[in-house]
Amino acid sequence: MWFDQPRNPNSPLAGLKVLELARVLAGPFAGQILADLGADVIKVESPEGDGTRLWGPPWVEREDGSREAAYYHACNRGKRSIVADFRNAADLDRVKSLIADADVVIENFKTGALCKFALDFASLAANHPRLVYCSITGFGQDGPRAHESGYDFVVQGMSGFMSLTGEPDRVPVKMGISISDLSTGVWSANAIQAALLMRERTGKGQHIDMALLDCSVALLSNQATYHFATGENPPRMGNAHAQVAPYGVFATSDGHVILAPANDRLFRRLVDMLGRPELAEDPRFVSNAGRVENAQLLDAEIAEATAKWRKADLLDTCQRHGVPAGSINNLDEVFADPQVIARKLKVDVGALPAVRSPFSFSDAELALDLPSPAHGADQEQG
């Protein structure tokens, strides 16, 4: 039966019951985080299935020869899947019976779309006052754009991300990951757990209203305070930093490295290491403010010095001298990195490789026992 036994009794959210009425990325990613933390997550899919099952290539083939897009497996680990057509009375009744036993519902339908099936928060809370119900949309439950669909690329532009990303004299660019969707999944999982803690005090669940635009704007952080403090738009700076110099990507004789000496002490270490100690005494570069003001001149001096080094030698020397530095890894290099291997960030769940949620507990474990479910794999259970 559904929810009879927790998947891993020693996981932080063991026994938590979650119904996921979500597809594509933000909602399923929130559900996967909760599943990794031990929650029992039932993914309710339409007869057509989550559209990301078809977002290939590349494809992941199961042992029985069936396959789904690799994209789908990035955000659906640890769940069970049933199929329900809300227009079918029996299917709708089954979903409502599952909600009756659930602690959490995650949904990412357009604002108001679930009201006609009485699957909205107000309808469900009348009979299930302890229910924590998380709605994920592009623009939230109110405001002039509330009924519009939200797309990661569009929100990256609207939120200001793209005005900050890219080279100053080139077209603005989006990030290489779906940062608006993924950050919304992370914020949502955090909000759900906060609401569950509050329920312990009040005995009541509540509606959580999460929006891609809100979650993206919330990540503007120091760039937003730059704007508030100056009334100006922060410049697009490529790999440079508006408040710290030197700070960027520098060429060596056989590749590129990142150098990030973010204070006077680290700057002195860097230039000593590079054989250019006089740069630390140059009046233009003595303070961080001066280095920022003269960043182009300073970067040229640093670049001239780094060009004489091999990448591996420079990185090794930076490490020995305590200068923040790093390589620019392709993904094959990421998952071959000894630190990534030591932290066990790549895991095999079933026969499928995956990136685990980045939690490490002293007295608890993640629940990494279930691969992403096949469409309707658990239809006959419960």
Tab-separated table of C-alpha atoms in Angstrom:
chain	number	residue	atom	x	y	z
A	1	MET	CA	0.000	0.000	0.000
A	2	TRP	CA	1.035	3.619	-0.520
A	3	PHE	CA	3.077	5.173	2.258
A	4	ASP	CA	3.099	2.054	4.471
A	5	GLN	CA	6.865	2.071	5.078
A	6	PRO	CA	9.345	4.941	4.716
A	7	ARG	CA	11.891	4.384	1.947
A	8	ASN	CA	14.813	4.885	4.322
A	9	PRO	CA	13.928	5.200	8.026
A	10	ASN	CA	17.182	7.072	8.689
A	11	SER	CA	16.600	9.789	6.074
A	12	PRO	CA	15.602	13.288	7.272
A	13	LEU	CA	12.140	13.289	5.677
A	14	ALA	CA	11.332	9.607	6.217
A	15	GLY	CA	7.559	9.162	6.357
A	16	LEU	CA	6.744	12.442	4.601
A	17	LYS	CA	4.056	11.890	1.981
A	18	VAL	CA	4.169	14.009	-1.164
A	19	LEU	CA	1.913	14.078	-4.209
A	20	GLU	CA	3.526	15.730	-7.225
A	21	LEU	CA	1.187	17.160	-9.867
A	22	ALA	CA	4.051	18.686	-11.799
A	23	ARG	CA	6.012	18.310	-14.991
A	24	VAL	CA	9.085	19.617	-16.829
A	25	LEU	CA	11.648	21.046	-14.359
A	26	ALA	CA	10.902	23.407	-11.445
A	27	GLY	CA	8.171	21.317	-9.784
A	28	PRO	CA	9.777	17.927	-10.430
A	29	PHE	CA	13.143	19.248	-9.203
A	30	ALA	CA	11.530	20.302	-5.909
A	31	GLY	CA	9.960	16.844	-5.674
A	32	GLN	CA	13.287	15.145	-6.342
A	33	ILE	CA	15.007	17.115	-3.571
A	34	LEU	CA	12.337	15.957	-1.123
A	35	ALA	CA	12.656	12.395	-2.451
A	36	ASP	CA	16.435	12.415	-1.957
A	37	LEU	CA	15.773	13.528	1.609
A	38	GLY	CA	13.595	10.464	2.107
A	39	ALA	CA	10.066	11.611	1.303
A	40	ASP	CA	7.755	9.217	-0.500
A	41	VAL	CA	6.865	11.106	-3.679
A	42	ILE	CA	4.130	9.949	-6.034
A	43	LYS	CA	4.339	11.596	-9.447
A	44	VAL	CA	0.900	11.909	-11.038
A	45	GLU	CA	1.223	12.098	-14.815
A	46	SER	CA	-1.241	12.664	-17.606
A	47	PRO	CA	-1.858	9.820	-20.086
A	48	GLU	CA	0.692	11.539	-22.357
A	49	GLY	CA	3.283	11.612	-19.575
A	50	ASP	CA	5.689	14.308	-18.471
A	51	GLY	CA	6.800	16.017	-21.676
A	52	THR	CA	10.465	15.806	-20.705
A	53	ARG	CA	10.348	12.043	-21.262
A	54	LEU	CA	10.576	12.947	-24.959
A	55	TRP	CA	13.121	15.778	-24.707
A	56	GLY	CA	15.914	13.859	-26.386
A	57	PRO	CA	18.461	13.135	-27.576
A	58	PRO	CA	20.352	12.060	-25.589
A	59	TRP	CA	18.335	9.072	-24.395
A	60	VAL	CA	18.641	6.704	-21.440
A	61	GLU	CA	17.670	3.116	-22.180
A	62	ARG	CA	16.274	0.861	-19.473
A	63	GLU	CA	17.024	-2.832	-19.103
A	64	ASP	CA	13.683	-3.709	-20.721
A	65	GLY	CA	14.598	-1.703	-23.829
A	66	SER	CA	12.320	1.258	-23.131
A	67	ARG	CA	13.876	4.691	-23.046
A	68	GLU	CA	13.330	8.269	-21.973
A	69	ALA	CA	15.279	11.455	-22.502
A	70	ALA	CA	18.225	11.997	-20.182
A	71	TYR	CA	16.593	15.325	-19.275
A	72	TYR	CA	13.683	13.518	-17.605
A	73	HIS	CA	16.050	11.555	-15.361
A	74	ALA	CA	17.661	14.764	-14.101
A	75	CYS	CA	14.654	15.665	-11.961
A	76	ASN	CA	12.523	12.575	-11.290
A	77	ARG	CA	14.726	10.237	-9.256
A	78	GLY	CA	13.238	8.583	-6.183
A	79	LYS	CA	9.582	8.834	-7.190
A	80	ARG	CA	6.771	6.491	-8.117
A	81	SER	CA	4.527	7.181	-11.106
A	82	ILE	CA	0.837	6.765	-11.697
A	83	VAL	CA	-1.252	7.980	-14.616
A	84	ALA	CA	-4.432	9.994	-14.099
A	85	ASP	CA	-6.723	11.886	-16.437
A	86	PHE	CA	-8.419	14.513	-14.286
A	87	ARG	CA	-11.351	14.505	-16.726
A	88	ASN	CA	-12.029	10.896	-15.746
A	89	ALA	CA	-14.080	10.689	-12.547
A	90	ALA	CA	-12.431	7.502	-11.302
A	91	ASP	CA	-8.946	8.875	-11.898
A	92	LEU	CA	-9.828	12.133	-10.178
A	93	ASP	CA	-11.234	10.275	-7.176
A	94	ARG	CA	-8.030	8.261	-6.930
A	95	VAL	CA	-5.913	11.410	-6.905
A	96	LYS	CA	-8.097	12.960	-4.196
A	97	SER	CA	-7.834	9.807	-2.083
A	98	LEU	CA	-4.045	10.002	-2.326
A	99	ILE	CA	-4.129	13.654	-1.300
A	100	ALA	CA	-6.159	12.676	1.772
A	101	ASP	CA	-3.134	10.697	2.994
A	102	ALA	CA	-0.518	13.204	1.861
A	103	ASP	CA	1.386	15.867	3.784
A	104	VAL	CA	2.383	17.889	0.713
A	105	VAL	CA	1.063	18.616	-2.772
A	106	ILE	CA	3.343	20.172	-5.401
A	107	GLU	CA	1.675	21.494	-8.553
A	108	ASN	CA	2.789	23.672	-11.433
A	109	PHE	CA	-0.367	24.166	-13.452
A	110	LYS	CA	-1.283	27.615	-14.728
A	111	THR	CA	-2.836	29.820	-12.057
A	112	GLY	CA	-6.421	28.696	-11.400
A	113	ALA	CA	-6.294	25.713	-13.779
A	114	LEU	CA	-6.952	23.119	-11.056
A	115	CYS	CA	-10.040	24.840	-9.646
A	116	LYS	CA	-12.389	23.092	-12.091
A	117	PHE	CA	-11.240	19.727	-10.706
A	118	ALA	CA	-11.435	20.888	-7.054
A	119	LEU	CA	-7.702	20.212	-6.803
A	120	ASP	CA	-6.849	23.786	-5.835
A	121	PHE	CA	-5.719	24.614	-2.317
A	122	ALA	CA	-8.964	26.170	-1.134
A	123	SER	CA	-10.993	23.130	-2.197
A	124	LEU	CA	-8.607	20.614	-0.661
A	125	ALA	CA	-7.858	22.493	2.566
A	126	ALA	CA	-11.514	22.484	3.519
A	127	ASN	CA	-11.219	18.751	4.189
A	128	HIS	CA	-7.460	18.536	4.787
A	129	PRO	CA	-6.493	21.503	6.973
A	130	ARG	CA	-2.957	20.156	7.621
A	131	LEU	CA	-2.091	19.999	3.925
A	132	VAL	CA	0.960	21.948	2.732
A	133	TYR	CA	0.251	22.898	-0.861
A	134	CYS	CA	2.973	24.382	-3.071
A	135	SER	CA	1.991	26.081	-6.332
A	136	ILE	CA	4.804	26.813	-8.791
A	137	THR	CA	4.077	29.174	-11.682
A	138	GLY	CA	5.924	31.620	-13.871
A	139	PHE	CA	4.631	34.782	-12.226
A	140	GLY	CA	2.711	33.833	-9.077
A	141	GLN	CA	-0.926	33.731	-8.035
A	142	ASP	CA	-1.557	37.473	-8.387
A	143	GLY	CA	-0.309	40.478	-10.327
A	144	PRO	CA	-0.898	41.490	-13.955
A	145	ARG	CA	0.959	38.469	-15.399
A	146	ALA	CA	-0.390	35.828	-13.031
A	147	HIS	CA	-2.205	33.878	-15.745
A	148	GLU	CA	0.735	33.765	-18.162
A	149	SER	CA	2.902	30.698	-18.612
A	150	GLY	CA	6.491	31.004	-17.410
A	151	TYR	CA	9.559	29.831	-19.303
A	152	ASP	CA	13.076	29.726	-17.910
A	153	PHE	CA	14.697	31.567	-20.836
A	154	VAL	CA	12.096	34.339	-20.768
A	155	VAL	CA	12.411	34.743	-17.004
A	156	GLN	CA	16.209	34.856	-17.211
A	157	GLY	CA	15.756	37.917	-19.400
A	158	MET	CA	12.979	39.527	-17.347
A	159	SER	CA	14.702	38.992	-13.995
A	160	GLY	CA	17.861	40.877	-14.952
A	161	PHE	CA	20.090	37.783	-15.136
A	162	MET	CA	20.907	38.285	-18.804
A	163	SER	CA	21.654	41.992	-18.368
A	164	LEU	CA	24.447	40.851	-16.033
A	165	THR	CA	25.742	37.878	-18.033
A	166	GLY	CA	28.103	38.042	-20.998
A	167	GLU	CA	30.814	40.329	-22.309
A	168	PRO	CA	30.179	44.102	-22.172
A	169	ASP	CA	30.329	44.577	-25.939
A	170	ARG	CA	28.433	41.433	-26.917
A	171	VAL	CA	24.791	40.327	-26.847
A	172	PRO	CA	23.457	39.372	-23.386
A	173	VAL	CA	23.446	35.602	-22.833
A	174	LYS	CA	21.502	33.160	-20.700
A	175	MET	CA	23.186	30.848	-18.251
A	176	GLY	CA	24.201	27.378	-19.395
A	177	ILE	CA	21.728	25.757	-16.988
A	178	SER	CA	18.026	26.476	-16.458
A	179	ILE	CA	18.832	28.605	-13.439
A	180	SER	CA	15.340	30.109	-13.036
A	181	ASP	CA	13.652	26.698	-13.022
A	182	LEU	CA	16.275	25.029	-10.856
A	183	SER	CA	16.471	27.819	-8.287
A	184	THR	CA	12.679	27.782	-8.036
A	185	GLY	CA	12.853	24.062	-7.262
A	186	VAL	CA	15.409	24.689	-4.523
A	187	TRP	CA	13.478	27.643	-3.033
A	188	SER	CA	10.266	25.582	-3.167
A	189	ALA	CA	11.757	22.612	-1.325
A	190	ASN	CA	12.995	25.039	1.337
A	191	ALA	CA	9.576	26.703	1.642
A	192	ILE	CA	7.797	23.354	1.919
A	193	GLN	CA	9.989	22.273	4.809
A	194	ALA	CA	9.505	25.643	6.526
A	195	ALA	CA	5.717	25.275	6.203
A	196	LEU	CA	5.911	21.750	7.638
A	197	LEU	CA	7.851	23.062	10.642
A	198	MET	CA	5.267	25.797	11.125
A	199	ARG	CA	2.526	23.164	10.979
A	200	GLU	CA	4.126	21.531	14.000
A	201	ARG	CA	3.456	24.758	15.938
A	202	THR	CA	0.051	25.686	14.545
A	203	GLY	CA	-1.472	22.375	13.478
A	204	LYS	CA	-2.364	23.934	10.125
A	205	GLY	CA	-1.030	23.595	6.630
A	206	GLN	CA	-0.958	26.458	4.138
A	207	HIS	CA	-0.628	27.493	0.517
A	208	ILE	CA	2.853	28.318	-0.769
A	209	ASP	CA	2.962	30.604	-3.819
A	210	MET	CA	6.250	30.197	-5.703
A	211	ALA	CA	7.068	32.008	-8.958
A	212	LEU	CA	10.005	31.669	-11.335
A	213	LEU	CA	10.259	35.452	-11.609
A	214	ASP	CA	10.240	35.941	-7.816
A	215	CYS	CA	12.861	33.267	-7.242
A	216	SER	CA	15.111	34.692	-9.943
A	217	VAL	CA	14.848	38.292	-8.759
A	218	ALA	CA	15.631	37.054	-5.227
A	219	LEU	CA	18.973	35.752	-6.515
A	220	LEU	CA	20.117	39.192	-7.677
A	221	SER	CA	21.592	39.687	-4.200
A	222	ASN	CA	24.589	42.064	-4.298
A	223	GLN	CA	23.734	43.169	-7.838
A	224	ALA	CA	20.369	44.401	-6.567
A	225	THR	CA	21.968	46.266	-3.663
A	226	TYR	CA	24.461	47.824	-6.118
A	227	HIS	CA	21.461	49.195	-8.008
A	228	PHE	CA	19.675	50.333	-4.836
A	229	ALA	CA	22.796	52.073	-3.557
A	230	THR	CA	23.706	53.866	-6.796
A	231	GLY	CA	20.493	54.095	-8.796
A	232	GLU	CA	22.484	52.692	-11.707
A	233	ASN	CA	22.365	49.388	-13.560
A	234	PRO	CA	25.322	47.113	-12.769
A	235	PRO	CA	27.514	46.687	-15.847
A	236	ARG	CA	27.818	43.432	-17.728
A	237	MET	CA	31.431	42.402	-17.115
A	238	GLY	CA	31.993	38.966	-18.607
A	239	ASN	CA	34.314	37.106	-16.242
A	240	ALA	CA	35.393	40.205	-14.329
A	241	HIS	CA	34.035	41.410	-10.971
A	242	ALA	CA	32.621	44.879	-10.413
A	243	GLN	CA	34.009	45.189	-6.883
A	244	VAL	CA	37.200	43.091	-6.867
A	245	ALA	CA	40.360	43.084	-9.035
A	246	PRO	CA	42.208	41.152	-10.279
A	247	TYR	CA	39.423	38.604	-10.589
A	248	GLY	CA	38.863	36.667	-13.786
A	249	VAL	CA	40.083	34.210	-16.385
A	250	PHE	CA	43.730	34.384	-17.426
A	251	ALA	CA	45.584	32.542	-20.184
A	252	THR	CA	48.542	30.267	-19.536
A	253	SER	CA	50.778	28.684	-22.157
A	254	ASP	CA	48.446	25.694	-22.487
A	255	GLY	CA	44.997	26.764	-21.278
A	256	HIS	CA	43.129	29.095	-18.973
A	257	VAL	CA	42.792	29.465	-15.210
A	258	ILE	CA	40.558	31.409	-12.863
A	259	LEU	CA	42.332	33.712	-10.405
A	260	ALA	CA	40.331	35.250	-7.561
A	261	PRO	CA	42.598	36.970	-4.983
A	262	ALA	CA	39.806	38.864	-3.257
A	263	ASN	CA	41.764	40.966	-0.733
A	264	ASP	CA	45.068	42.810	-0.330
A	265	ARG	CA	46.824	39.891	1.384
A	266	LEU	CA	45.892	37.442	-1.367
A	267	PHE	CA	46.840	39.945	-4.069
A	268	ARG	CA	50.312	40.284	-2.554
A	269	ARG	CA	50.671	36.506	-2.470
A	270	LEU	CA	49.666	36.261	-6.120
A	271	VAL	CA	52.079	38.867	-7.449
A	272	ASP	CA	54.931	37.520	-5.294
A	273	MET	CA	54.238	34.051	-6.659
A	274	LEU	CA	54.191	35.369	-10.239
A	275	GLY	CA	57.528	37.117	-9.738
A	276	ARG	CA	55.968	40.595	-9.917
A	277	PRO	CA	56.101	41.841	-6.278
A	278	GLU	CA	56.471	45.461	-7.448
A	279	LEU	CA	52.799	45.428	-8.531
A	280	ALA	CA	51.754	45.340	-4.872
A	281	GLU	CA	53.699	48.570	-4.265
A	282	ASP	CA	52.363	50.391	-7.322
A	283	PRO	CA	50.160	53.270	-6.049
A	284	ARG	CA	47.528	52.346	-8.612
A	285	PHE	CA	47.201	48.835	-7.190
A	286	VAL	CA	47.838	49.200	-3.456
A	287	SER	CA	44.156	49.190	-2.520
A	288	ASN	CA	41.263	47.180	-3.907
A	289	ALA	CA	39.534	50.416	-4.930
A	290	GLY	CA	42.599	51.366	-6.957
A	291	ARG	CA	42.828	47.938	-8.499
A	292	VAL	CA	39.171	48.089	-9.561
A	293	GLU	CA	39.660	51.568	-11.034
A	294	ASN	CA	42.704	50.364	-12.978
A	295	ALA	CA	41.510	46.815	-13.624
A	296	GLN	CA	42.336	46.740	-17.330
A	297	LEU	CA	45.927	47.813	-16.725
A	298	LEU	CA	46.343	45.349	-13.872
A	299	ASP	CA	44.768	42.466	-15.790
A	300	ALA	CA	47.215	43.050	-18.632
A	301	GLU	CA	50.139	42.821	-16.205
A	302	ILE	CA	48.804	39.638	-14.621
A	303	ALA	CA	48.074	38.107	-18.043
A	304	GLU	CA	51.621	38.803	-19.215
A	305	ALA	CA	52.921	36.905	-16.191
A	306	THR	CA	50.535	33.935	-16.352
A	307	ALA	CA	51.238	33.395	-20.060
A	308	LYS	CA	54.700	32.125	-19.079
A	309	TRP	CA	53.264	29.318	-16.939
A	310	ARG	CA	51.823	25.931	-17.739
A	311	LYS	CA	48.300	25.617	-16.404
A	312	ALA	CA	48.956	22.682	-14.073
A	313	ASP	CA	52.063	24.315	-12.621
A	314	LEU	CA	50.268	27.590	-11.989
A	315	LEU	CA	47.320	25.900	-10.295
A	316	ASP	CA	49.607	23.782	-8.141
A	317	THR	CA	51.639	26.832	-7.107
A	318	CYS	CA	48.491	28.808	-6.307
A	319	GLN	CA	47.290	25.970	-4.109
A	320	ARG	CA	50.584	25.819	-2.215
A	321	HIS	CA	50.535	29.591	-1.677
A	322	GLY	CA	46.882	29.738	-0.678
A	323	VAL	CA	45.818	31.845	-3.672
A	324	PRO	CA	42.231	31.116	-4.786
A	325	ALA	CA	42.460	29.627	-8.270
A	326	GLY	CA	40.800	26.947	-10.344
A	327	SER	CA	40.552	25.281	-13.699
A	328	ILE	CA	37.663	25.624	-16.131
A	329	ASN	CA	36.462	22.052	-16.346
A	330	ASN	CA	34.426	20.274	-18.960
A	331	LEU	CA	31.931	17.841	-17.435
A	332	ASP	CA	34.181	14.824	-17.997
A	333	GLU	CA	36.815	16.658	-15.959
A	334	VAL	CA	34.261	17.591	-13.279
A	335	PHE	CA	33.334	13.983	-12.604
A	336	ALA	CA	36.984	12.883	-12.708
A	337	ASP	CA	37.976	15.538	-10.157
A	338	PRO	CA	39.288	13.880	-6.966
A	339	GLN	CA	37.251	16.246	-4.780
A	340	VAL	CA	34.008	15.477	-6.640
A	341	ILE	CA	34.801	11.772	-6.395
A	342	ALA	CA	35.585	12.060	-2.676
A	343	ARG	CA	32.277	13.821	-2.070
A	344	LYS	CA	30.435	11.069	-3.985
A	345	LEU	CA	28.415	13.555	-6.004
A	346	LYS	CA	27.897	11.093	-8.840
A	347	VAL	CA	25.780	8.136	-7.751
A	348	ASP	CA	24.252	5.135	-9.442
A	349	VAL	CA	20.559	4.817	-8.640
A	350	GLY	CA	19.400	1.514	-9.981
A	351	ALA	CA	21.321	1.216	-13.228
A	352	LEU	CA	21.148	4.958	-13.890
A	353	PRO	CA	23.957	7.434	-13.071
A	354	ALA	CA	22.841	10.654	-11.408
A	355	VAL	CA	24.023	13.711	-9.484
A	356	ARG	CA	22.863	13.481	-5.880
A	357	SER	CA	21.392	16.325	-3.895
A	358	PRO	CA	24.328	18.047	-2.128
A	359	PHE	CA	23.352	17.293	1.482
A	360	SER	CA	25.683	15.536	3.909
A	361	PHE	CA	24.378	14.777	7.400
A	362	SER	CA	26.212	13.478	10.446
A	363	ASP	CA	23.310	11.312	11.602
A	364	ALA	CA	21.111	10.813	8.558
A	365	GLU	CA	21.309	9.450	5.032
A	366	LEU	CA	19.844	10.339	1.693
A	367	ALA	CA	17.343	7.930	0.161
A	368	LEU	CA	18.882	7.001	-3.174
A	369	ASP	CA	17.117	3.714	-3.795
A	370	LEU	CA	14.731	4.448	-6.673
A	371	PRO	CA	15.589	5.533	-10.225
A	372	SER	CA	13.216	7.759	-12.163
A	373	PRO	CA	10.003	5.796	-12.692
A	374	ALA	CA	8.727	4.566	-16.026
A	375	HIS	CA	5.438	6.174	-17.072
A	376	GLY	CA	2.721	4.686	-14.865
A	377	ALA	CA	5.101	2.135	-13.371
A	378	ASP	CA	3.167	2.042	-10.096
A	379	GLN	CA	-0.325	2.206	-11.546
A	380	GLU	CA	-1.487	-1.028	-9.940
A	381	GLN	CA	-0.165	-0.261	-6.463
A	382	GLY	CA	-1.931	1.511	-3.644
